[in-house]
Short mmCIF file of C-alpha atoms and ligand atoms in Angstrom, two decimals:
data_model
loop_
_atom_site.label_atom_id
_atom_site.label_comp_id
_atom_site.label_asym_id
_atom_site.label_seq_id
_atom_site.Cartn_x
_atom_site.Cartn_y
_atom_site.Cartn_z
CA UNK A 171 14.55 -27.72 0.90
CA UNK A 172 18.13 -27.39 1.27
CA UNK A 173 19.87 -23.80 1.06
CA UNK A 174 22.58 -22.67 -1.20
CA UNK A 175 25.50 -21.28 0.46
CA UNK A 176 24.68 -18.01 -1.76
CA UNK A 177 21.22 -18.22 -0.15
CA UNK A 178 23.59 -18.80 3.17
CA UNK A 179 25.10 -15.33 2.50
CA UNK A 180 22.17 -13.55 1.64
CA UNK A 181 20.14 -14.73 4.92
CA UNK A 182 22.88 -13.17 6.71
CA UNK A 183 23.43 -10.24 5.31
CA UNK A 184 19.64 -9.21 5.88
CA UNK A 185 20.05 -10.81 9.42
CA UNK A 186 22.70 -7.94 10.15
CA UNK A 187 20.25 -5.71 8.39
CA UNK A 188 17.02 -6.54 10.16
CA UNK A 189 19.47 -5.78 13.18
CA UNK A 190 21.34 -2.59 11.95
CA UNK A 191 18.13 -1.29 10.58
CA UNK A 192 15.80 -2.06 14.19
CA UNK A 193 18.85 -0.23 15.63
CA UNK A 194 18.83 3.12 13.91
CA UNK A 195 14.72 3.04 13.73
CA UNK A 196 14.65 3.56 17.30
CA UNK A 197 17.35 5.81 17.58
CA UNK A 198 16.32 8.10 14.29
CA UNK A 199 12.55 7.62 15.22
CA UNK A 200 12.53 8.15 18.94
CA UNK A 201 9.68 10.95 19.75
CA UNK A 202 11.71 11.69 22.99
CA UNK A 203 13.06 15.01 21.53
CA UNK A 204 9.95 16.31 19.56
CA UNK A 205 8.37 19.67 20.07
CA UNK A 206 5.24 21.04 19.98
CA UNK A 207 4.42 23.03 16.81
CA UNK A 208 2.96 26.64 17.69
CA UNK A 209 -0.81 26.37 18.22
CA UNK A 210 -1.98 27.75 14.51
CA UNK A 211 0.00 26.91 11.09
CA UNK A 212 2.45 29.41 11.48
CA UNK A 213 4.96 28.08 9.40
CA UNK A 214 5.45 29.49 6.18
CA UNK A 215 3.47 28.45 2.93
CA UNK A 216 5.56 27.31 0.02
CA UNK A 217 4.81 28.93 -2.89
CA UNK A 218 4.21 25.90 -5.01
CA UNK A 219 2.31 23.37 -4.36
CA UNK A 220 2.83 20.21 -2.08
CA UNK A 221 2.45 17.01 -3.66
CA UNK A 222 0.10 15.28 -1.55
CA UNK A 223 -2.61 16.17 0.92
CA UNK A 224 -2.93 12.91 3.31
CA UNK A 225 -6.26 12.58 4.95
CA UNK A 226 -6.59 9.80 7.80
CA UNK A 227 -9.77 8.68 8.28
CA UNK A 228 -9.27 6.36 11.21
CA UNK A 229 -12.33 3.96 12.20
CA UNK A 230 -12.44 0.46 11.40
CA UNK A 231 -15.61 -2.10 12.26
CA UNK A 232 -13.58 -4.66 13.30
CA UNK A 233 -9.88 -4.73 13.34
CA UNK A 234 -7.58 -7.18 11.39
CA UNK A 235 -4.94 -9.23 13.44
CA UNK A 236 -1.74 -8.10 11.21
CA UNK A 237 -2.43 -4.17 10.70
CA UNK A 238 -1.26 -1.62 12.86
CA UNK A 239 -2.36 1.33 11.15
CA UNK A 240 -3.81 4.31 13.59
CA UNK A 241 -8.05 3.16 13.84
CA UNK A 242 -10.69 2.36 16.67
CA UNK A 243 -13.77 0.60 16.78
CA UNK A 244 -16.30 2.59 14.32
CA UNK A 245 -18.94 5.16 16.55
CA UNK A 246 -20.73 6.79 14.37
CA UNK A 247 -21.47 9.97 16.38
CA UNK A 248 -17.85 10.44 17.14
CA UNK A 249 -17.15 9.57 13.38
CA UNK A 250 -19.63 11.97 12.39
CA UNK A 251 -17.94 14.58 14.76
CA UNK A 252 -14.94 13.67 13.04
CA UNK A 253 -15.40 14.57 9.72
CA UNK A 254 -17.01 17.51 10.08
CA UNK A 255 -13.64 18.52 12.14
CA UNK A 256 -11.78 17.19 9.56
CA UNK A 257 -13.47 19.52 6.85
CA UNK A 258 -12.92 22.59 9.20
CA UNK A 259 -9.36 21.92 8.88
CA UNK A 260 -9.00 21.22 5.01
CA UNK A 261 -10.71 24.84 5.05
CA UNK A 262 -8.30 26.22 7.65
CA UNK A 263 -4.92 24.84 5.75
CA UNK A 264 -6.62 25.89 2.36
CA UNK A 265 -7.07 29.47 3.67
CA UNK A 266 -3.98 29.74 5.11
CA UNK A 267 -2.34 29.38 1.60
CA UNK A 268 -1.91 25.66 1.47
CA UNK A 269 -2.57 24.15 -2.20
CA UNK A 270 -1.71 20.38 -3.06
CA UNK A 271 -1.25 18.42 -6.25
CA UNK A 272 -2.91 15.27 -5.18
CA UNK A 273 -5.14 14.01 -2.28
CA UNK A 274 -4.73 10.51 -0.58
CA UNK A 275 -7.07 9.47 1.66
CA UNK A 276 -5.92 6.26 3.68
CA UNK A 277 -7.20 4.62 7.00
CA UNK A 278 -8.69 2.91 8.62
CA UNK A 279 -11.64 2.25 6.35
CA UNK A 280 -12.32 5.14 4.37
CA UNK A 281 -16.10 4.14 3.28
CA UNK A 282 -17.21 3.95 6.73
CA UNK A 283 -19.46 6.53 6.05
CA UNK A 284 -19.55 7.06 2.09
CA UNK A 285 -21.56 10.45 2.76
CA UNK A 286 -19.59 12.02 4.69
CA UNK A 287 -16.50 10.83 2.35
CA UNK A 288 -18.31 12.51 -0.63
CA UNK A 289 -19.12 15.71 1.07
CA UNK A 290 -15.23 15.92 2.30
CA UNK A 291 -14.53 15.06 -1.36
CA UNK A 292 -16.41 17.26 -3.09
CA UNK A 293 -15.72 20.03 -0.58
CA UNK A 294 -11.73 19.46 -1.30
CA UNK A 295 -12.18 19.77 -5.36
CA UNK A 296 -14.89 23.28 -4.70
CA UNK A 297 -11.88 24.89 -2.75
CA UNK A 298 -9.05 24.61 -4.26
CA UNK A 299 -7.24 22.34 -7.63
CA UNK A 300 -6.23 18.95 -7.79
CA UNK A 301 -4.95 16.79 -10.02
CA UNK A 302 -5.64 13.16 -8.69
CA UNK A 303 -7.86 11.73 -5.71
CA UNK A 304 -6.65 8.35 -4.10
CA UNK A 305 -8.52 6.47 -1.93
CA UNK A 306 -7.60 3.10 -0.14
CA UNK A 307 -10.56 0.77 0.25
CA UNK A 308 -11.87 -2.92 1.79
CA UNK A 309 -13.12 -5.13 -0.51
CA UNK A 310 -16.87 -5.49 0.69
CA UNK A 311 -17.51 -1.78 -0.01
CA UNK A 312 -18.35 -2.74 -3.42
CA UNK A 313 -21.01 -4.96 -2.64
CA UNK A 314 -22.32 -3.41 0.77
CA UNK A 315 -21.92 0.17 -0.34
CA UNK A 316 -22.83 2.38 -3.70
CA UNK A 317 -19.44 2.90 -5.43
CA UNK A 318 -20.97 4.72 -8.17
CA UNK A 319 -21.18 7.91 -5.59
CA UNK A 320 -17.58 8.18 -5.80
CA UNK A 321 -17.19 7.97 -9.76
CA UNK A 322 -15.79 11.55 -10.96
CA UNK A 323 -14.72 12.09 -7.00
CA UNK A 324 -11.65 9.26 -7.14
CA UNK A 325 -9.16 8.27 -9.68
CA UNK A 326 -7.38 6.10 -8.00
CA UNK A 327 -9.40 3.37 -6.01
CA UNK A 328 -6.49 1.33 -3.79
CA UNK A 329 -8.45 -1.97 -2.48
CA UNK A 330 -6.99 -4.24 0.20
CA UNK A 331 -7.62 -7.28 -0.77
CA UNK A 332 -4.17 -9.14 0.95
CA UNK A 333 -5.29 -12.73 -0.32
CA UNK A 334 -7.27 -14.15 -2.19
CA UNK A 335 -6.97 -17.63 -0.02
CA UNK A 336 -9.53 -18.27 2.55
CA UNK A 337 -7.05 -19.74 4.83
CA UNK A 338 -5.52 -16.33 5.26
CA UNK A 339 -8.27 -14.57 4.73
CA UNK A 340 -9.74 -16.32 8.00
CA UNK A 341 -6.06 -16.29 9.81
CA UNK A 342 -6.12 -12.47 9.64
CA UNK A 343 -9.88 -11.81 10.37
CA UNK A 344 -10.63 -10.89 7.19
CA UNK A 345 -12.90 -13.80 5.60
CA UNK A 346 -16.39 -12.79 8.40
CA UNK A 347 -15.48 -8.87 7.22
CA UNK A 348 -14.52 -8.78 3.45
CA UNK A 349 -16.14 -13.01 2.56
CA UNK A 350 -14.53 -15.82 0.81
CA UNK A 351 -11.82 -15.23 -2.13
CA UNK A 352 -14.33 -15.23 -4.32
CA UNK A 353 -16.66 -13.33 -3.33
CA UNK A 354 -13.67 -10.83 -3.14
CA UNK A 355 -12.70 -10.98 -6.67
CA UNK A 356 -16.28 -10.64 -7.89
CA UNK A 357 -15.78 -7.22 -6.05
CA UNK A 358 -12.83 -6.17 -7.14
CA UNK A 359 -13.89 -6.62 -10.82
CA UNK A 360 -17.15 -4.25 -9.61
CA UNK A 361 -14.33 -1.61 -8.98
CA UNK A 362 -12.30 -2.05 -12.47
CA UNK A 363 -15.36 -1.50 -13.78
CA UNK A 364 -16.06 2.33 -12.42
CA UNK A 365 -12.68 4.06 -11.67
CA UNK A 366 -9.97 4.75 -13.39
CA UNK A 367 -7.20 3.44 -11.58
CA UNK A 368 -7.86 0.32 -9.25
CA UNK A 369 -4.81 -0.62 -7.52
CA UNK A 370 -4.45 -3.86 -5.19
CA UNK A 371 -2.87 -4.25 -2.21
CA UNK A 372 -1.93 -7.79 -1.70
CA UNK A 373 0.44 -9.65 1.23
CA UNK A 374 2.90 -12.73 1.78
CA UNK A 375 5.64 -13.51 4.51
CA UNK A 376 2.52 -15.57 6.43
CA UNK A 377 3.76 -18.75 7.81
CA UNK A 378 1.09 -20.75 5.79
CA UNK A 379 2.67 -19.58 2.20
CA UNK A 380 5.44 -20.83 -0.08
CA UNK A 381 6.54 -19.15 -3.30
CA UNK A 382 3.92 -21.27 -5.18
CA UNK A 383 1.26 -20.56 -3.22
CA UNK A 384 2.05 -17.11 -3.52
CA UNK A 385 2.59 -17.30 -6.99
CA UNK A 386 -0.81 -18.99 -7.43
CA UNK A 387 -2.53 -16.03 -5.59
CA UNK A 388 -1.25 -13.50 -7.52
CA UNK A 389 -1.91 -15.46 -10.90
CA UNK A 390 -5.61 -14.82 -9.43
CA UNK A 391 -4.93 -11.26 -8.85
CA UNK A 392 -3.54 -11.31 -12.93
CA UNK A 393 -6.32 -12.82 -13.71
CA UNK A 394 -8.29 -9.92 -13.27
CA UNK A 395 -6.22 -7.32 -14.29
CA UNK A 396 -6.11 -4.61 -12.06
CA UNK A 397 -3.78 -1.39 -12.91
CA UNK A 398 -1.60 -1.35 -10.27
CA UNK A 399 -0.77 -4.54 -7.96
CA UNK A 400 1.05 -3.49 -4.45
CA UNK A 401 2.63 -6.62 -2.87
CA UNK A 402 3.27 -5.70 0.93
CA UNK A 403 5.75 -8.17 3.08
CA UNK A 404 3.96 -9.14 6.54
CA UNK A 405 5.44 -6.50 8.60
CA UNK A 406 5.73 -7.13 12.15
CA UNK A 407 7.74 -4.12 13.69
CA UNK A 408 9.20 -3.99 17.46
CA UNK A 409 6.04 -2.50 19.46
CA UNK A 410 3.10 -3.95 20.26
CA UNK A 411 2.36 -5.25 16.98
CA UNK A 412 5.15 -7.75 17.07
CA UNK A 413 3.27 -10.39 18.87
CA UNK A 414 -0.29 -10.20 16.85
CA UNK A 415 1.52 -9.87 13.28
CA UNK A 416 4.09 -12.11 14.40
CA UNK A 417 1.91 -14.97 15.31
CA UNK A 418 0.98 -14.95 11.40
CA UNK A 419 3.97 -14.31 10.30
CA UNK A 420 6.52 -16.87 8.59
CA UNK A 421 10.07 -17.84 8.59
CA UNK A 422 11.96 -14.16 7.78
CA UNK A 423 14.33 -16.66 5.47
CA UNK A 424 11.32 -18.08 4.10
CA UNK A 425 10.74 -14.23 2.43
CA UNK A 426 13.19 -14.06 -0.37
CA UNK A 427 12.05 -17.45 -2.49
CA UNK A 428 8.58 -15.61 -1.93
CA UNK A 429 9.83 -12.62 -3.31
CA UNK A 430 11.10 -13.87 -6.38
CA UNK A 431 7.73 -15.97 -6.80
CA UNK A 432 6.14 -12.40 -6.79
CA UNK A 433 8.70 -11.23 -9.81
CA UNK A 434 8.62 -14.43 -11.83
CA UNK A 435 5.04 -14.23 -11.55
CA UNK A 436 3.84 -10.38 -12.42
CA UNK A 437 6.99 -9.03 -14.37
CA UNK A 438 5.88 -10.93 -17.05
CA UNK A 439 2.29 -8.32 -17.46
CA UNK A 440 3.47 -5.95 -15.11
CA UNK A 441 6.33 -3.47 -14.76
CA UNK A 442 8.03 -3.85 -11.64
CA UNK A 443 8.29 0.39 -10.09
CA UNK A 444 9.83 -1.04 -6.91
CA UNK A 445 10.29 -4.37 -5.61
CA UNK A 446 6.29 -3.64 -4.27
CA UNK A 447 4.48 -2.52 -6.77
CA UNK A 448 3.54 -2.74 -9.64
CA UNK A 449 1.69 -1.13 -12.85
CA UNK A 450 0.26 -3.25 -16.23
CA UNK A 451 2.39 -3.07 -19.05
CA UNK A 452 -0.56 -3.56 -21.15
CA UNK A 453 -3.34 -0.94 -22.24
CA UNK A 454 -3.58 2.59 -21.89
CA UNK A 455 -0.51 4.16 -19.84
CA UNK A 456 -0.71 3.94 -15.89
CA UNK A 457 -0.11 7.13 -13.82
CA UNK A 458 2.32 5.77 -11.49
CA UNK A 459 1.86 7.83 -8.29
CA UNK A 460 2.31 6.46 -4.32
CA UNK A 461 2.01 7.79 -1.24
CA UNK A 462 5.89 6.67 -0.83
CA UNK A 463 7.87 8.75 -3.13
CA UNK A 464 10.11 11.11 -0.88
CA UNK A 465 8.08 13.79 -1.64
CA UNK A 466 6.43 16.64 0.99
CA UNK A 467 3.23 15.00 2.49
CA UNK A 468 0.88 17.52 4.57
CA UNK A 469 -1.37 15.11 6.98
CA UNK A 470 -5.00 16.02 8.04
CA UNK A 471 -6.84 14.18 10.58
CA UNK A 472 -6.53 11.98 13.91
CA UNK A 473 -3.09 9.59 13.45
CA UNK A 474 -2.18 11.61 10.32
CA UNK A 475 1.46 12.32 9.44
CA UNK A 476 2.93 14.69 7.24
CA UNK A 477 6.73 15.11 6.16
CA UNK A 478 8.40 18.60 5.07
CA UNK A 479 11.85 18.35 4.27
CA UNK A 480 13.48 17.48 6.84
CA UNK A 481 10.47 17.31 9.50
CA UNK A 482 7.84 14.73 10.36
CA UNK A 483 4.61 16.60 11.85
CA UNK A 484 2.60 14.80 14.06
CA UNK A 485 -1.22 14.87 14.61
CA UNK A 486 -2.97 14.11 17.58
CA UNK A 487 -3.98 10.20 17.76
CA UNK A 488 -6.82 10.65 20.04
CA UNK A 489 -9.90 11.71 18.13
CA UNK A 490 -11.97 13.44 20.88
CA UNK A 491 -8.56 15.41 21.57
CA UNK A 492 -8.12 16.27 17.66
CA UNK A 493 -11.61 17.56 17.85
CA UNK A 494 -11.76 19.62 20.86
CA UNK A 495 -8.22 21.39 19.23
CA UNK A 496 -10.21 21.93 15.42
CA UNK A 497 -13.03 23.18 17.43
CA UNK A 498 -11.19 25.66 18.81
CA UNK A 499 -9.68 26.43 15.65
CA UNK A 500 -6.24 25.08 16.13
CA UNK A 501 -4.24 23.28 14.66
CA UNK A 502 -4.84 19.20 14.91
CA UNK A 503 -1.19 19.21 14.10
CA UNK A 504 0.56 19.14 17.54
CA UNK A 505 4.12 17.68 17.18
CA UNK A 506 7.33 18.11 15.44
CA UNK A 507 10.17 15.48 15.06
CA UNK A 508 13.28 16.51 13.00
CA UNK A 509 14.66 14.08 10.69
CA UNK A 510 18.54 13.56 10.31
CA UNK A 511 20.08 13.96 6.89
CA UNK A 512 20.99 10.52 7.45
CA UNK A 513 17.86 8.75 7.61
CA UNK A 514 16.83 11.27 4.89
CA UNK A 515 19.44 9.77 2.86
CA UNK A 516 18.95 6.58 3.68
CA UNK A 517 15.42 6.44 2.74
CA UNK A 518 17.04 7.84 -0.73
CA UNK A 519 19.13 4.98 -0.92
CA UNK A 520 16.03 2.83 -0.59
CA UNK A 521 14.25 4.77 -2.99
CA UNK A 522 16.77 4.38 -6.04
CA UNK A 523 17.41 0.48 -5.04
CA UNK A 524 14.20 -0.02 -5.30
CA UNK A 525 14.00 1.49 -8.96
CA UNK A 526 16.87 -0.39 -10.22
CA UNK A 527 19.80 2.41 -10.50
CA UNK A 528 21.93 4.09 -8.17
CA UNK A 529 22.62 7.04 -10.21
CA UNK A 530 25.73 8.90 -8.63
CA UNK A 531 24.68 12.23 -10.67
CA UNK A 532 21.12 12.43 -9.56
CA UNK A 533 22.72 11.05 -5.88
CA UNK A 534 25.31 14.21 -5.96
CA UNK A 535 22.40 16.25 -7.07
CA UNK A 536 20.23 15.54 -4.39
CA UNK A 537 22.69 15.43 -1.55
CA UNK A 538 25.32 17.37 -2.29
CA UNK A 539 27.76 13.78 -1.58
CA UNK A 540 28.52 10.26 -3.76
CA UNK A 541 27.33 7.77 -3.03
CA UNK A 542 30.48 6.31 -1.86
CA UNK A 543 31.22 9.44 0.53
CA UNK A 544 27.44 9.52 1.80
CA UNK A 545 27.68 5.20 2.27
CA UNK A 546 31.01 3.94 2.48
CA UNK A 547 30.33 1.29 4.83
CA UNK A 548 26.71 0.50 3.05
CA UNK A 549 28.10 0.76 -0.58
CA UNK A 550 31.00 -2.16 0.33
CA UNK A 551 27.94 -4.36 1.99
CA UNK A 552 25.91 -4.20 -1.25
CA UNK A 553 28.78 -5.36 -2.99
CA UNK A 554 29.73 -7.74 -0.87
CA UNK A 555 26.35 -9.26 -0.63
CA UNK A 556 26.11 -8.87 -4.82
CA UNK A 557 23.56 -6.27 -4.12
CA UNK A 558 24.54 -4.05 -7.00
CA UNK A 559 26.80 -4.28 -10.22
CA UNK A 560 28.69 -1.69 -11.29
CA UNK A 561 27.47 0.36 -14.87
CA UNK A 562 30.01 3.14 -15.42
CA UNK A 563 29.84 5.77 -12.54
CA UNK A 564 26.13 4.16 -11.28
CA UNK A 565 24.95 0.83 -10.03
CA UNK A 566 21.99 -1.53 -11.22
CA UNK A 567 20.73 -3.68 -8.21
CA UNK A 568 20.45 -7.04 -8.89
CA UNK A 569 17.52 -9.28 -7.57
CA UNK A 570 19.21 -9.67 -4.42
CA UNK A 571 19.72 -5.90 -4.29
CA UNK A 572 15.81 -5.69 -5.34
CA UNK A 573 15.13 -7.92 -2.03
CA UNK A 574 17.72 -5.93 0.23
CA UNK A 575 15.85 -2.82 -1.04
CA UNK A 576 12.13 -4.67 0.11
CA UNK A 577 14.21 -5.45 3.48
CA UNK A 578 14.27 -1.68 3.75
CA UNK A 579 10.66 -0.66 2.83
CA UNK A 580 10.16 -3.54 5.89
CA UNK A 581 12.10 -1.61 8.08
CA UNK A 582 10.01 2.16 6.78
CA UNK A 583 6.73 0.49 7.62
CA UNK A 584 8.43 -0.91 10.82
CA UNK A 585 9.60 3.16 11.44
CA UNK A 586 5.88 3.97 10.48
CA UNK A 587 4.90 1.60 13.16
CA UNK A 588 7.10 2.49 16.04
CA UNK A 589 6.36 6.80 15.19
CA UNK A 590 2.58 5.87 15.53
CA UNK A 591 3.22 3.67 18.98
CA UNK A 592 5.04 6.51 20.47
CA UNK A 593 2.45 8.97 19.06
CA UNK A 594 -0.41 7.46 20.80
CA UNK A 595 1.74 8.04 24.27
CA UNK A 596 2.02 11.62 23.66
CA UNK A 597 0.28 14.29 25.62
CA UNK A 598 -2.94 15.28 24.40
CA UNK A 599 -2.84 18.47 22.75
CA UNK A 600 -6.04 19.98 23.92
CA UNK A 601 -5.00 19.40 27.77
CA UNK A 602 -1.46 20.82 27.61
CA UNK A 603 -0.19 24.73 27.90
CA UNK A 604 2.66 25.53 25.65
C1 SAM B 86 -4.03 1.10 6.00
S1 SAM B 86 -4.28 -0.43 5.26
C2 SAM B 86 -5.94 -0.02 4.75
C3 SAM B 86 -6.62 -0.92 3.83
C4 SAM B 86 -8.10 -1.18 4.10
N1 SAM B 86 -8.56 -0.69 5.33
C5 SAM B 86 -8.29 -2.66 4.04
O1 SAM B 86 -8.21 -3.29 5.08
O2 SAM B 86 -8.55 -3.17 2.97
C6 SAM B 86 -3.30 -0.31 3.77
C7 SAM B 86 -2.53 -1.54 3.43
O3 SAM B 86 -1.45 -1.72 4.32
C8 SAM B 86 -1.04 -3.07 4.27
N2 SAM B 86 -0.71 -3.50 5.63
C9 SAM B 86 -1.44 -3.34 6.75
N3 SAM B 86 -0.79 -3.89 7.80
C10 SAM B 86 0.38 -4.41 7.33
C11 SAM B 86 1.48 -5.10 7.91
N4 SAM B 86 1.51 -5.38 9.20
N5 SAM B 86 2.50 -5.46 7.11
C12 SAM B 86 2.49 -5.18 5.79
N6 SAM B 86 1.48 -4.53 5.19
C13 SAM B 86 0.44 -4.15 5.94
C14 SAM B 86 -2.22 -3.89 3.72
O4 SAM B 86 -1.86 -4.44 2.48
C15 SAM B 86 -3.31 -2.84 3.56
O5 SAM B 86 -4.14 -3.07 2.45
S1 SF4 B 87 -6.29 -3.68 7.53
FE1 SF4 B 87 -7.83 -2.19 6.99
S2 SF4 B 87 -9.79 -2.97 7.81
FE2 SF4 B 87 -8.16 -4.12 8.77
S3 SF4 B 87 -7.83 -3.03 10.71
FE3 SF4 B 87 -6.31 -2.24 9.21
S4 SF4 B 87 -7.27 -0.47 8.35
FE4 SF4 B 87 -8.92 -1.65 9.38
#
């Protein structure tokens, strides 16, 4: 297909960003100057609450080619250890003060073992208030395990399914796991059926798609209505990741006609939050609520991060090490990386382009700066690049704005990826002095 010279511009403006952005990840993201954090939660308790309570839960039975997520091969005696550690801390953080308005639990696969997850859930809800319970899930859980334990435990049920086409589905090592697209879909519809909110997590950027391919698979995905539809771009980061995710991945040029196959092809049923994700415009009202809203994040568990303010706290990412430090009552939270106002910013920026306005008030409000003193050099590239169009004091993004602003949750995943690869090199807590 031949390219516009519009498409031209646009390929190179998110070739300088790809670069620009790969540049300040490692420099705002380097671990090399983090500290440890004292050896109990010393730190002082807010007085409200904090918005989410992440729990990692970090075992996988066999691991997918593309995801670079913190997991190892499932044990079950060392799982088993786990939670049980992982329940002494939720009572440690809730005694210490700690109270949370909603509780994500992500992996790694989450099921692995369901009792466990409902003693961990139930023990959460008997100590202390919260409003919502997310909890990411494979497909295959709904046919190999007994959902209906977690009915009144979860609201939100957040299924990977990725595809819905064999041919990726056995690319990424997913069709032995999870079974055919299908078979998949006959889940999924098991889980609409019992929780409230069923979100699903689906991908593109693989070399094997093209916008109508992708459109197709997400017609399938329509087809069976879920509440909330994320649509992840193949991410392959810088570390170690590159090479596995990147022998799957596509043409990075290829990404933008597949992005606005994605739009053309949900917006129509589905409001668009940010450019990746999405909630039905149809029905009873969706509670719109992500792990990725900018707000404080407390993280329990092995490879679990939480983010105060201007701090990223890191847990340890080896489990028998994050044991032997909750069985000693400590604190499986060993590391502390301070976050520029910058990147803080930034990921602001992201935030609002993502949403469609760049409100100068709520900007000023936020940061103290416009948006043209916080950005001057960003703010003329997203004009330049008819990123955004002026309205008054504030800016809409346009669709190519939309697509810079997908560029840039790429490059937080990518950030995600290269915190967890330096994490994993850290010093165990358990076997250092402070
Ligand atoms: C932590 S994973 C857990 C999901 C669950 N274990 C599963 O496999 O169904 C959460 C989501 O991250 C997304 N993801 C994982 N690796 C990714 C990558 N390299 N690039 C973009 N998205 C990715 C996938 O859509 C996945 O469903
Ligand atoms: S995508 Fe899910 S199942 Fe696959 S390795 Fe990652 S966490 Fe495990």
């Amino acid at each position: 297909m031949q390219s516009s010279f519009s498409d031209r511009l646009l390929w190179g403006a998110t070739d300088a960003l790809d670069t620009v952005m790969a540049h300040s990840i490692r420099q705002s993201l380097s671990l090399k100057d983090c500290t440890r954090l004292e050896l109990e939660y010393q730190h002082d308790v807010p007085s409200t609450p904090i918005e989410t309570l992440y729990i990692h839960i970090p075992f996988c039975h066999t691991l997918c080619r593309f995801c670079s997520f913190h997991k190892v091969k499932f044990n079950d005696a060392l799982a088993r250890d786990y939670f049980t550690a992982l329940r002494a801390e939720i009572r440690a953080v809730v005694a210490k003060g700690y109270r949370f308005n909603r509780v994500y639990i992500g992996g790694g696969t989450t099921t692995i073992l369901e009792d466990e997850l409902v003693h961990t859930i139930e023990l959460i809800k008997s100590l202390t208030e919260i409003r919502e319970v997310s909890c990411e899930s494979d497909p295959i859980y709904f046919n190999d395990g007994h959902p209906q334990r977690l009915v009144g435990l979860v609201d939100r049920m957040s299924i990977g399914v990725q595809s819905f086409e064999d041919r990726i589905l056995k690319a990424t090592g997913r069709f032995e796991k999870f079974g055919s697209g299908q078979q998949q879909a006959d889940y999924v519809l098991r889980a609409i059926e019992l929780f409230p909110t069923v979100n699903l997590d689906m991908m593109y950027g693989f070399a094997v798609q093209t916008p109508s391919s992708v459109a197709a698979d997400l017609a399938h995905t329509l087809s069976l209505q879920p509440d909330q539809i994320t649509t992840y771009p193949l991410t392959t980061g810088f570390g170690k990741n590159h090479k596995k995710a990147g022998c799957l991945a596509g043409d990075p040029h290829a990404l933008w006609p597949q992005f606005m196959a994605v739009k053309q092809t949900l917006q129509p049923h589905y409001t668009m939050e940010f450019p990746w994700t999405f909630s039905r415009n149809f029905g009873p009202g969706v509670d719109n609520k992500y792990v990725l809203d900018g707000e404080d994040c407390f993280g329990v568990g092995s490879g679990a991060f939480g983010r105060f303010g201007q701090q990223f706290r890191i847990s340890s990412f080896t489990i028998e090490d994050y044991i032997a430090m909750i069985n000693r009552q400590q604190s499986g939270t060993g590391y502390v990386k301070h976050i520029d106002a910058k990147a803080l910013m930034q990921h602001q920026l992201m935030l609002m382009m993502g949403h469609g306005k760049l409100d100068n008030r709520l900007f000023k409000q936020h940061t103290g700066k416009s948006l043209w003193q916080a950005f001057p050099l960003e703010m003329l590239y997203l004009k330049a690049a008819g990123a955004i169009s002026a309205q008054g004091q504030d800016y809409l993004t346009t669709d190519k704005g939309q697509f810079i602003a997908l560029k840039m949750f790429s490059g937080f995943l990518s950030g995600m990826d290269y915190l967890r690869e330096q994490a994993r090199d850290l010093p165990q807590l358990s076997q250092t002095r402070l």
